[in-house]
Amino acid sequence: MTVFKGFLTITKRNLSIVILYFAIFLTISFIIQKSSNPTETTSFSQERLNIAVIDRDGGKLAEGLTKYLGKFHNIKDIPDDQSILQDRLFYREIYYVVTIPKNFEYLCLEQGKKLPVTKVPGSTSGYYVDQQIQIFLTDVNIMVKSGFSLSDAVQKVQKNVSQKADVSLLDTNNANGETPDYAYMFQYMPYILLSILCYVLSFIMLSFMQPDMKKRMLCSAVSSRHQNLQLVLGFAVIGIGTWIICTLMPIFMYKREFLESANFHYYLMNSFCIMLVSLALAFLISMLVHHEDLISAVVNVITLGMSFICGVFVTLDIMNKTIKTLAHFLPVYWYEINNSLLSRNESLSPVQLSSLWKGYGMQLLFAITFLSVALIISKLKRQTEQ
Amino acid sequence: MIHIENLVKRYGDLTALDHLNLDIKQGEIFGLLGPNGSGKTTVIGCLLALLKYDKGTITIFGKEMHPDSYEIKKEIGVVMQNVAVFEQMTVWENIDYFCGLYVKDKTKRKKLTEEAIAFAGLEDYKKMRPKKLSGGLLRRLNIACGIVHKPKLIIMDEPTVAVDPQSRNRILEGIAELNRQGSTIIYTSHYMEEVEQICSRIAIIDHGRVLASGTTEELKKMIKTGETITMEAVALSQKALADIRNLPHVFAISYENQILKLRLTSAKHNLIRILNYMQEHDITFGRVFSELPTLNDVFLEITGKELRN
């Protein structure tokens, strides 16, 4: 087992890199978890702006609009003076000024003209008030045209605003519709597995693949078959070891919450599949890259690139269509699809289960493809050397 | 011990080894001399079953050598031209690792590793990584890794390339010591002085064929040059050069930068004859050297080119 022991000795020398990546893993997992699990998902508070309404009409519609806006915002009493209004806007004492002209009812309801407004340039809150005015006028207009009197229409629109709709979320994942915390760790896991395994294993293999080292080993009394088997064993031990550490982290951190999850074994299988992909990819990289300096660059480009495209750092839901299509050709995409499915559903339907198995299958296919390409390259190299 | 018969190795249209024959006896330090591309490394590759060959047979210790001849490989140690050690392992770990490819017993391996470290003079560097070793120490580590299991046959492919004179002497002494301990050694080098110094027999290879083989003395007797005389002489006329060329036993003459170089066949009083001619014709001359043929002369005459070209 000399080759295997040598493999482990070199791994020990790279332990600092492994620890560094695990530290990054934990840190980023926490950051993603914190940023993706804000209180806004459980409560909502409407933003109230300071606005001014200059009513030059004084009619029922104008009065109604002022009251309507008052339900959403703080209406400041400011004189109808252009320079004063501009000063207040400049110093952000108010964010929006609505000027209701004379003959407001005729101009806006019958002629459909827009209200003259002044707002802080580029402010998103300005659009928010625009929309509210638009909704008020449209609703009143519809009601008036439907036969309601103006005062009834204004009253009904104001009443509608006061009504609240009760919303109940369907709890499909036994976590009140929220993504379980451990799912974030699994979301980020491909980056860590790929980085650690590709970097460490490519680095180790680089030593074993040096042409003179290969010759020296081939001249030895240990058959090349045994040497290869020991290298495979080395790969397996490092791969499984890293996978165990990665999966122990959510177990230690979330204990029963994770262990009692109905999808526990599916999560493990999913991460095991991506570990196999990482091992095959590491082997392929070691066949292609022959310089120590290049390994880090190549591994970073592959792992970071794949992680960004496939939804490790940013969820796939907000990716654009082209990127999603491109991601189909990468193994991490199928991992993240499975992870997303598991995090959203505590019990899986037959269709979801078949989708899950498809994801596992796709990852294994990628692993087999990477391995096959690496073996072909290895054989071609051997033939060239002979 | 090693018998190579009619070995042919082709790379496409290029014939690297052309019906090469070699016999190496037990206990020899056998030198393989040849310019770059002559086929030395290919011979070693075939010998170690690293390369497939098209024709011929190779027998080592009386058995035919194949890639899976592990019983034979167990008795062979290899020192490659380039240093082949693990950068991430210490000196001790490297030597122990390569020993482990041949010796399973841990106690025996530890003893052999310690001996190899002592042999290479690396006692003070056991815990150092190869990156921190000088070129000479690195070469010594490379050798220690190749010979740690005390093989019967050691193949060394230019082990002293880019090594300082002190380390080179130590390496050469070590090779002689290994030979005294009973190992047969095949040694390739560009440095003819080294080959001349340590090899008991030499084969000169070019274009994949053995052009000559034998002891240094035997090889020197094979060539026409018996003596080379070099002389500082000012302004020699064409007539004088022609006269000197016609003196008995002179067969080659060159005159460049006021240095006259003569090659003569082996005979008595060659130098006196040349000096008499100079005196009789009032030719001023300075320092004079007379040298017996070297391996370089042998190589030059047999292959028609300098070894280090």
XYZ file of C-alpha atoms in Angstrom:
695
model
C 0.000 0.000 0.000
C 2.990 2.292 -0.491
C 1.315 4.324 -3.236
C -1.813 4.789 -1.125
C 0.230 5.855 1.895
C 2.198 8.280 -0.275
C -1.112 9.648 -1.544
C -2.275 10.279 2.013
C 1.055 11.851 3.004
C 0.735 14.378 0.180
C -2.899 14.994 1.168
C -1.759 15.787 4.710
C 0.551 18.444 3.291
C -2.486 20.090 1.646
C -4.606 20.035 4.776
C -4.342 23.802 5.238
C -6.130 24.323 1.913
C -8.878 21.892 2.977
C -9.372 23.690 6.293
C -9.438 27.041 4.505
C -12.183 25.859 2.140
C -14.238 24.458 5.034
C -13.955 27.803 6.822
C -15.143 29.550 3.652
C -17.954 27.001 3.411
C -19.214 27.700 6.899
C -18.891 31.469 6.576
C -20.672 31.705 3.243
C -23.346 29.219 4.323
C -24.159 31.475 7.255
C -24.151 34.576 5.079
C -26.427 32.981 2.470
C -28.687 31.643 5.184
C -28.985 35.037 6.898
C -29.503 36.972 3.703
C -32.023 34.511 2.295
C -34.088 34.146 5.452
C -35.155 37.690 6.310
C -38.149 38.666 8.410
C -39.922 40.118 5.357
C -41.120 36.660 4.445
C -43.274 36.507 7.564
C -44.306 40.139 8.025
C -44.873 43.118 5.777
C -44.933 46.816 6.599
C -45.946 49.389 4.096
C -43.655 52.344 3.542
C -45.173 55.756 4.341
C -43.794 58.746 2.502
C -44.015 62.415 3.286
C -45.977 63.949 0.422
C -47.735 67.230 -0.339
C -51.131 67.648 -2.019
C -51.878 71.081 -3.532
C -55.620 71.133 -4.046
C -56.595 73.920 -6.456
C -59.903 72.299 -7.287
C -61.521 71.629 -3.900
C -64.092 69.268 -5.444
C -65.264 65.879 -4.157
C -62.885 63.941 -6.346
C -59.919 66.053 -5.227
C -60.930 65.689 -1.606
C -61.351 61.932 -2.080
C -57.940 61.572 -3.661
C -56.330 63.511 -0.797
C -57.978 61.255 1.783
C -57.093 58.194 -0.251
C -53.412 59.134 -0.367
C -53.552 60.028 3.304
C -54.272 56.399 4.104
C -50.922 55.404 2.638
C -48.731 58.434 3.298
C -48.134 61.377 5.597
C -49.606 64.464 3.951
C -47.677 67.580 4.833
C -49.325 70.959 4.912
C -47.234 73.120 2.612
C -48.200 76.439 0.968
C -48.841 76.479 -2.770
C -45.538 78.150 -3.591
C -43.296 76.671 -6.242
C -40.015 77.748 -4.610
C -41.030 76.434 -1.174
C -42.103 73.119 -2.672
C -38.795 72.793 -4.524
C -36.840 73.570 -1.359
C -38.725 70.906 0.611
C -38.149 68.372 -2.150
C -34.455 69.262 -2.324
C -33.988 68.739 1.414
C -36.082 65.516 1.251
C -38.660 66.828 3.686
C -41.197 65.649 1.156
C -40.747 63.151 -1.672
C -43.754 63.833 -3.823
C -46.022 66.753 -4.690
C -49.434 66.206 -6.306
C -51.004 69.302 -7.794
C -54.751 68.900 -8.312
C -55.804 71.452 -10.967
C -59.127 73.215 -11.260
C -61.749 71.180 -13.125
C -59.994 68.081 -11.902
C -63.015 65.856 -12.397
C -63.488 66.952 -15.983
C -59.824 66.878 -16.911
C -58.902 63.557 -15.337
C -62.068 61.493 -15.513
C -63.511 62.698 -18.805
C -60.428 63.760 -20.742
C -58.078 61.219 -19.117
C -55.326 63.782 -18.558
C -52.568 63.013 -16.121
C -52.129 64.839 -12.838
C -49.183 67.226 -12.710
C -46.777 65.824 -10.127
C -43.290 66.719 -8.891
C -41.055 64.067 -7.344
C -37.480 63.413 -6.367
C -35.753 62.425 -9.620
C -35.079 58.696 -9.950
C -36.828 57.830 -6.694
C -38.567 54.448 -6.668
C -41.013 55.651 -4.064
C -42.224 58.212 -6.620
C -43.403 55.398 -8.890
C -45.151 53.871 -5.920
C -47.296 57.011 -5.435
C -47.845 57.259 -9.222
C -49.360 53.793 -9.157
C -51.632 54.595 -6.209
C -53.003 57.732 -7.920
C -53.505 55.756 -11.111
C -55.383 52.996 -9.243
C -57.624 55.524 -7.454
C -58.555 57.375 -10.640
C -59.114 54.206 -12.668
C -61.304 52.665 -9.970
C -63.398 55.828 -9.559
C -63.710 56.182 -13.324
C -64.925 52.590 -13.691
C -67.491 53.046 -10.951
C -68.795 56.344 -12.316
C -69.128 54.799 -15.754
C -70.923 51.877 -14.163
C -73.590 54.237 -12.825
C -72.378 55.181 -9.361
C -72.459 58.818 -8.340
C -69.077 60.470 -7.885
C -69.359 60.677 -4.078
C -70.436 56.969 -3.869
C -67.613 55.943 -6.155
C -65.044 57.834 -4.073
C -66.419 56.350 -0.839
C -66.359 52.804 -2.203
C -62.796 53.102 -3.467
C -61.706 54.410 -0.075
C -63.551 51.579 1.629
C -61.840 49.011 -0.602
C -58.456 50.205 0.574
C -59.379 49.460 4.191
C -60.230 45.851 3.449
C -57.598 43.213 4.137
C -57.318 39.809 2.483
C -56.276 36.830 4.568
C -53.552 34.756 2.881
C -52.662 31.219 3.962
C -49.470 29.647 2.543
C -49.556 25.982 1.658
C -46.893 24.329 3.841
C -45.356 21.753 1.520
C -42.014 21.345 3.296
C -43.077 21.214 6.936
C -41.147 24.438 7.524
C -43.995 26.936 7.192
C -43.122 27.451 3.535
C -39.653 28.659 4.407
C -36.474 27.035 3.120
C -34.981 24.929 5.925
C -31.655 26.289 7.174
C -29.722 23.125 6.356
C -30.856 23.399 2.720
C -28.647 26.481 2.381
C -25.652 24.428 3.406
C -26.528 21.834 0.811
C -27.072 24.568 -1.772
C -23.513 25.761 -1.254
C -21.956 22.293 -0.855
C -21.072 21.685 -4.564
C -18.675 24.631 -4.519
C -16.836 23.244 -1.525
C -16.741 19.654 -2.734
C -15.620 20.711 -6.209
C -13.007 23.159 -4.900
C -11.470 20.893 -2.287
C -11.484 17.711 -4.326
C -10.443 19.245 -7.647
C -7.666 21.305 -6.083
C -6.238 18.728 -3.695
C -6.566 15.702 -5.957
C -5.269 17.460 -9.088
C -2.337 18.702 -7.066
C -1.558 15.203 -5.768
C -2.017 13.618 -9.172
C 0.326 16.169 -10.701
C 3.128 14.644 -8.617
C 2.237 11.114 -9.646
C 1.809 12.081 -13.303
C 5.261 13.649 -13.769
C 6.741 11.723 -16.721
C 9.893 10.724 -14.837
C 7.937 9.810 -11.720
C 5.634 7.643 -13.818
C 8.645 5.902 -15.367
C 10.229 5.361 -11.974
C 7.004 3.858 -10.643
C 6.562 1.656 -13.721
C 10.085 0.301 -13.219
C 9.234 -0.753 -9.677
C 8.199 -4.168 -8.384
C 4.582 -3.011 -7.870
C 2.423 -3.650 -10.934
C 0.854 -0.655 -12.621
C -2.559 -2.235 -11.978
C -1.898 -2.268 -8.243
C -0.563 1.265 -8.348
C -3.716 2.457 -10.136
C -5.943 0.623 -7.674
C -4.139 2.303 -4.790
C -4.609 5.687 -6.460
C -8.326 4.945 -6.926
C -8.489 4.005 -3.246
C -6.783 7.296 -2.398
C -9.369 9.176 -4.478
C -12.199 7.286 -2.789
C -10.905 7.886 0.745
C -10.334 11.603 0.184
C -13.671 11.963 -1.628
C -15.726 10.098 0.955
C -13.858 11.757 3.831
C -14.594 15.225 2.469
C -18.219 14.273 1.815
C -18.641 12.963 5.372
C -17.232 16.179 6.858
C -19.483 18.255 4.597
C -22.600 16.325 5.592
C -21.669 16.223 9.264
C -21.737 20.026 9.354
C -25.524 20.373 8.822
C -26.055 17.391 11.144
C -24.087 19.055 13.957
C -25.588 22.453 13.335
C -29.249 21.560 12.856
C -29.317 18.197 14.636
C -32.872 16.850 14.882
C -34.313 19.354 12.426
C -32.158 17.807 9.710
C -31.976 14.231 10.974
C -35.769 14.009 11.244
C -36.358 15.494 7.822
C -38.148 13.033 5.550
C -35.699 13.996 2.812
C -32.581 13.327 4.904
C -31.424 10.366 2.819
C -32.220 12.157 -0.440
C -30.010 15.069 0.585
C -27.198 12.627 1.366
C -27.612 10.844 -1.953
C -27.635 14.133 -3.830
C -24.423 15.331 -2.193
C -22.855 11.891 -2.721
C -23.600 12.175 -6.453
C -21.948 15.592 -6.693
C -18.982 14.189 -4.757
C -18.599 11.498 -7.442
C -18.802 14.205 -10.119
C -16.090 16.170 -8.271
C -13.801 13.127 -8.134
C -14.229 12.445 -11.862
C -13.671 16.120 -12.684
C -10.549 16.205 -10.491
C -9.183 13.203 -12.379
C -9.941 14.888 -15.718
C -8.231 18.130 -14.640
C -5.147 16.199 -13.533
C -4.977 14.624 -16.996
C -5.152 18.005 -18.714
C -3.191 20.371 -16.479
C 0.522 19.736 -16.078
C 1.671 22.844 -14.240
C 1.277 23.492 -10.545
C 0.610 27.197 -11.105
C -2.215 26.478 -13.519
C -4.134 24.134 -11.234
C -5.429 26.820 -8.920
C -6.509 29.024 -11.845
C -8.236 26.196 -13.721
C -9.964 24.871 -10.597
C -11.199 28.359 -9.670
C -12.546 29.057 -13.139
C -14.348 25.704 -13.298
C -15.758 25.660 -9.767
C -16.699 29.323 -9.502
C -18.036 29.408 -13.071
C -20.135 26.314 -12.581
C -21.352 27.522 -9.172
C -22.464 30.913 -10.484
C -24.198 29.518 -13.551
C -25.878 26.615 -11.779
C -27.402 28.441 -8.842
C -25.032 27.726 -5.983
C -24.592 31.347 -4.957
C -27.713 32.824 -6.533
C -30.868 30.741 -6.682
C -31.873 29.417 -10.106
C -35.321 31.056 -9.813
C -33.895 34.468 -10.591
C -31.507 33.378 -13.362
C -32.233 34.411 -16.899
C -33.464 31.840 -19.392
C -30.269 31.649 -21.468
C -28.132 30.967 -18.417
C -30.573 28.325 -17.216
C -30.451 26.625 -20.629
C -26.658 26.696 -20.529
C -26.664 25.321 -16.983
C -28.471 22.163 -18.188
C -25.120 21.048 -19.604
C -23.416 21.185 -16.230
C -23.747 18.659 -13.390
C -24.187 21.194 -10.592
C -27.439 22.374 -12.214
C -29.009 18.945 -11.667
C -27.738 18.926 -8.099
C -29.322 22.320 -7.417
C -32.592 21.311 -9.073
C -32.743 18.322 -6.717
C -31.741 20.448 -3.734
C -34.437 22.985 -4.531
C -37.025 20.202 -4.900
C -36.048 18.711 -1.538
C -36.014 22.041 0.280
C -39.517 22.934 -0.934
C -41.232 19.600 -0.383
C -41.202 17.445 2.693
C -43.089 14.611 1.040
C -42.448 13.924 -2.601
C -45.055 12.978 -5.171
C -44.241 10.218 -7.706
C -43.581 12.893 -10.339
C -41.222 14.745 -7.995
C -39.498 11.494 -7.090
C -38.925 10.672 -10.735
C -37.530 14.176 -11.247
C -35.224 13.600 -8.256
C -33.925 10.310 -9.653
C -33.453 11.968 -13.014
C -31.255 14.537 -11.251
C -29.179 11.793 -9.623
C -28.912 9.991 -12.955
C -27.778 13.123 -14.781
C -25.059 13.748 -12.192
C -23.826 10.175 -12.475
C -23.836 10.461 -16.267
C -21.658 13.550 -16.017
C -19.315 11.696 -13.649
C -19.050 8.776 -16.077
C -18.460 11.151 -18.995
C -15.659 13.028 -17.188
C -14.073 9.748 -16.151
C -14.299 8.301 -19.663
C -12.738 11.391 -21.245
C -9.935 11.300 -18.655
C -9.285 7.605 -19.321
C -9.203 8.188 -23.085
C -6.700 11.025 -22.624
C -4.623 8.811 -20.349
C -4.615 5.988 -22.915
C -3.684 8.346 -25.765
C -0.822 9.721 -23.696
C 0.431 6.225 -22.911
C 0.334 5.300 -26.583
C 2.240 8.448 -27.540
C 4.889 7.752 -24.910
C 5.387 4.216 -26.259
C 23.694 -10.677 -16.962
C 22.082 -8.512 -19.651
C 21.832 -9.670 -23.206
C 20.347 -7.467 -25.911
C 20.064 -9.014 -29.340
C 19.058 -7.387 -32.625
C 16.964 -4.753 -30.913
C 14.936 -2.622 -33.304
C 12.787 0.281 -32.202
C 11.041 2.566 -34.673
C 9.116 5.804 -34.101
C 7.155 5.995 -37.341
C 9.745 6.365 -40.091
C 12.578 7.030 -37.659
C 14.643 4.051 -36.610
C 15.812 4.808 -33.084
C 17.513 1.450 -32.518
C 18.853 -0.426 -35.495
C 19.639 -4.086 -34.739
C 21.472 -3.151 -31.571
C 23.422 -5.813 -29.714
C 24.856 -5.517 -26.215
C 26.198 -7.837 -23.551
C 26.735 -6.596 -20.028
C 28.440 -8.808 -17.493
C 27.765 -9.045 -13.785
C 29.835 -6.676 -11.671
C 30.592 -4.234 -14.461
C 30.112 -0.512 -14.568
C 29.022 -0.309 -18.153
C 29.102 3.076 -19.853
C 26.743 4.012 -22.669
C 28.202 6.877 -24.662
C 26.456 8.660 -27.464
C 25.439 12.114 -28.656
C 21.906 13.424 -28.167
C 19.447 11.362 -30.184
C 21.867 8.458 -30.551
C 19.465 6.030 -28.850
C 20.879 5.769 -25.314
C 17.650 6.653 -23.529
C 15.672 4.443 -25.921
C 17.927 1.490 -25.038
C 17.252 2.139 -21.359
C 13.526 2.519 -22.005
C 13.435 -0.844 -23.796
C 15.626 -2.449 -21.146
C 13.190 -1.384 -18.433
C 10.189 -2.439 -20.546
C 8.949 1.144 -20.569
C 8.959 1.148 -24.358
C 7.648 -1.471 -26.743
C 10.164 -2.487 -29.380
C 9.616 -3.810 -32.869
C 12.150 -6.619 -32.966
C 14.798 -8.346 -30.909
C 15.120 -9.820 -27.448
C 16.222 -8.511 -24.069
C 17.185 -10.901 -21.302
C 18.120 -9.800 -17.798
C 19.360 -12.279 -15.183
C 18.747 -14.967 -17.811
C 15.032 -14.182 -18.164
C 13.296 -12.331 -20.960
C 12.236 -8.844 -19.873
C 8.554 -7.901 -20.188
C 6.462 -5.091 -18.649
C 5.147 -7.577 -16.082
C 8.520 -9.120 -15.189
C 8.243 -7.955 -11.581
C 10.740 -10.538 -10.298
C 13.376 -8.928 -12.535
C 12.214 -5.387 -11.758
C 12.605 -6.108 -8.052
C 16.359 -6.353 -8.615
C 16.683 -3.195 -10.701
C 17.209 0.344 -9.443
C 16.685 3.311 -11.713
C 18.107 6.809 -11.478
C 16.416 8.963 -14.080
C 18.000 11.848 -15.930
C 15.571 14.325 -14.364
C 15.035 14.390 -10.636
C 11.835 12.434 -9.950
C 10.844 12.921 -6.308
C 7.728 14.144 -4.511
C 7.944 17.846 -3.681
C 5.454 17.507 -0.819
C 7.388 14.759 0.965
C 10.516 15.181 3.043
C 13.839 13.622 2.072
C 13.224 10.704 4.462
C 9.645 10.182 3.268
C 10.730 10.180 -0.370
C 13.419 7.559 0.133
C 11.120 5.469 2.324
C 8.365 5.718 -0.304
C 10.549 4.399 -3.120
C 11.934 1.703 -0.851
C 8.339 0.680 -0.122
C 7.805 -0.075 -3.805
C 10.284 -2.955 -3.397
C 10.439 -3.853 0.294
C 7.312 -4.587 2.317
C 8.873 -5.246 5.715
C 8.744 -1.998 7.699
C 11.817 -2.681 9.875
C 13.937 -3.665 6.906
C 12.692 -0.642 5.011
C 13.645 1.694 7.836
C 17.149 0.237 7.940
C 17.569 0.499 4.170
C 16.290 4.083 4.177
C 18.783 5.065 6.872
C 21.578 3.399 4.903
C 20.607 5.179 1.690
C 20.522 8.514 3.516
C 23.982 7.859 4.909
C 25.222 6.704 1.495
C 24.004 9.917 -0.163
C 25.258 12.084 2.717
C 21.796 13.461 3.420
C 21.769 12.922 7.184
C 21.395 16.637 7.887
C 18.546 17.076 5.446
C 16.221 14.196 6.414
C 13.303 16.414 7.344
C 13.730 18.919 4.553
C 11.537 19.105 1.488
C 13.237 18.751 -1.923
C 12.443 22.395 -2.777
C 14.905 23.528 -0.128
C 17.779 21.344 -1.347
C 20.545 22.567 -3.647
C 20.944 21.051 -7.123
C 23.683 18.696 -5.941
C 21.751 17.504 -2.889
C 18.674 16.995 -5.039
C 20.664 14.757 -7.389
C 21.945 12.812 -4.401
C 18.360 12.383 -3.182
C 17.385 11.195 -6.665
C 20.147 8.589 -6.530
C 19.242 7.531 -2.977
C 15.646 6.922 -4.101
C 16.889 4.733 -6.961
C 19.309 2.579 -5.008
C 17.643 2.384 -1.581
C 16.480 -1.242 -2.035
C 20.042 -2.382 -2.841
C 19.346 -3.677 -6.333
C 21.617 -6.047 -8.234
C 21.383 -3.885 -11.342
C 21.383 -0.068 -11.278
C 20.593 1.970 -14.353
C 21.752 5.568 -14.187
C 20.768 7.971 -16.933
C 23.067 10.998 -16.742
C 22.901 11.317 -12.950
C 25.436 14.140 -12.725
C 23.877 16.658 -15.116
C 23.962 20.189 -13.651
C 25.806 19.109 -10.515
C 28.622 21.053 -8.823
C 32.088 19.400 -8.911
C 32.003 18.515 -5.220
C 28.676 16.709 -5.477
C 29.776 15.105 -8.742
C 32.844 13.594 -7.106
C 30.740 12.339 -4.248
C 28.254 10.783 -6.665
C 31.016 9.105 -8.685
C 32.625 7.747 -5.517
C 29.204 6.473 -4.485
C 28.708 4.698 -7.800
C 32.092 3.012 -7.444
C 31.142 1.998 -3.897
C 27.833 0.512 -5.068
C 29.755 -1.465 -7.628
C 32.161 -2.708 -4.966
C 29.149 -3.803 -2.934
C 28.139 -6.037 -5.824
C 25.796 -4.010 -8.026
C 26.149 -4.025 -11.771
C 25.756 -0.515 -13.117
C 24.728 0.840 -16.492
C 25.801 4.435 -16.738
C 25.069 6.983 -19.438
C 26.728 10.366 -19.484
C 27.794 13.235 -21.642
C 30.894 13.648 -19.538
C 33.564 11.413 -21.020
C 35.991 11.992 -18.184
C 33.392 10.497 -15.819
C 32.826 7.501 -18.033
C 36.566 7.014 -18.401
C 37.018 7.352 -14.650
C 34.425 4.841 -13.445
C 33.352 2.540 -16.274
C 34.967 -0.829 -16.727
C 33.500 -1.201 -20.219
C 32.002 1.259 -22.629
C 29.748 1.077 -25.689
C 29.655 3.944 -28.150
C 26.226 4.331 -29.715
C 25.159 6.452 -32.645
C 22.141 6.240 -34.948
C 20.808 3.409 -32.800
C 23.785 1.114 -33.363
C 26.726 0.127 -31.238
C 29.723 1.471 -33.120
C 32.322 0.123 -30.728
C 32.507 -1.444 -27.320
C 35.217 -2.541 -24.947
C 37.381 -1.254 -22.132
C 38.783 2.253 -22.419
C 42.149 0.854 -23.480
C 40.558 -1.430 -26.051
C 38.612 1.467 -27.505
C 41.708 3.647 -27.684
C 43.549 0.934 -29.559
C 40.752 0.792 -32.131
C 41.474 4.292 -33.393
C 44.247 5.682 -35.559
C 45.239 8.459 -33.131
C 48.088 7.373 -30.912
C 49.150 10.820 -29.775
C 47.948 14.405 -30.080
C 50.545 17.185 -30.024
C 49.459 20.770 -29.439
C 51.971 23.605 -29.871
C 51.935 27.418 -29.769
C 53.734 28.495 -32.966
C 53.959 31.988 -34.439
C 53.323 32.546 -38.146
C 53.707 29.167 -39.779
C 53.948 29.317 -43.554
C 51.953 27.088 -45.859
C 55.188 25.344 -46.812
C 56.047 24.633 -43.181
C 52.560 23.242 -42.578
C 52.904 20.994 -45.640
C 56.318 19.796 -44.458
C 54.991 18.986 -40.971
C 52.019 17.154 -42.513
C 54.529 14.984 -44.433
C 56.524 14.029 -41.344
C 56.259 10.329 -40.435
C 53.133 9.251 -38.469
C 51.376 12.641 -38.807
C 47.921 12.071 -40.309
C 45.967 15.193 -39.367
C 46.996 18.812 -38.892
C 45.162 21.995 -37.961
C 46.502 25.518 -37.403
C 44.252 28.169 -35.936
C 44.994 31.254 -33.803
C 48.681 30.337 -33.780
C 47.911 26.949 -32.236
C 49.192 23.967 -34.156
C 47.421 20.688 -33.477
C 48.752 17.409 -34.810
C 47.320 13.926 -34.705
C 49.792 11.138 -35.026
C 49.634 7.385 -35.126
C 51.249 5.535 -32.257
C 55.046 5.536 -32.645
C 58.226 6.265 -30.720
C 59.843 9.772 -30.695
C 56.903 11.564 -32.366
C 57.432 14.692 -30.246
C 61.245 14.775 -30.797
C 60.735 14.621 -34.551
C 58.401 17.603 -34.470
C 60.671 19.640 -32.188
C 63.714 18.883 -34.402
C 61.854 20.142 -37.447
C 60.983 23.394 -35.639
C 64.581 23.921 -34.572
C 66.037 23.157 -37.990
C 63.697 25.669 -39.643
C 64.087 28.373 -36.958
C 60.399 28.342 -36.174
C 59.586 30.070 -32.903
C 57.294 28.075 -30.675
C 55.956 28.362 -27.148
C 54.201 25.814 -24.951
C 54.030 22.232 -26.188
C 51.632 19.484 -25.011
C 51.656 15.832 -25.904
C 48.561 13.836 -25.001
C 47.644 10.212 -25.313
C 44.251 9.602 -26.950
C 41.209 10.269 -24.778
C 37.722 8.864 -25.065
C 36.851 12.098 -26.784
C 39.349 11.238 -29.540
C 37.852 7.777 -29.749
C 34.381 9.221 -29.978
C 35.403 11.843 -32.500
C 37.105 9.339 -34.738
C 34.373 6.723 -34.535
C 31.320 8.967 -34.867
C 32.896 11.890 -36.698
C 31.439 14.347 -34.175
C 32.041 15.777 -30.732
C 29.977 14.135 -28.008
C 28.693 17.379 -26.539
C 27.449 18.831 -29.827
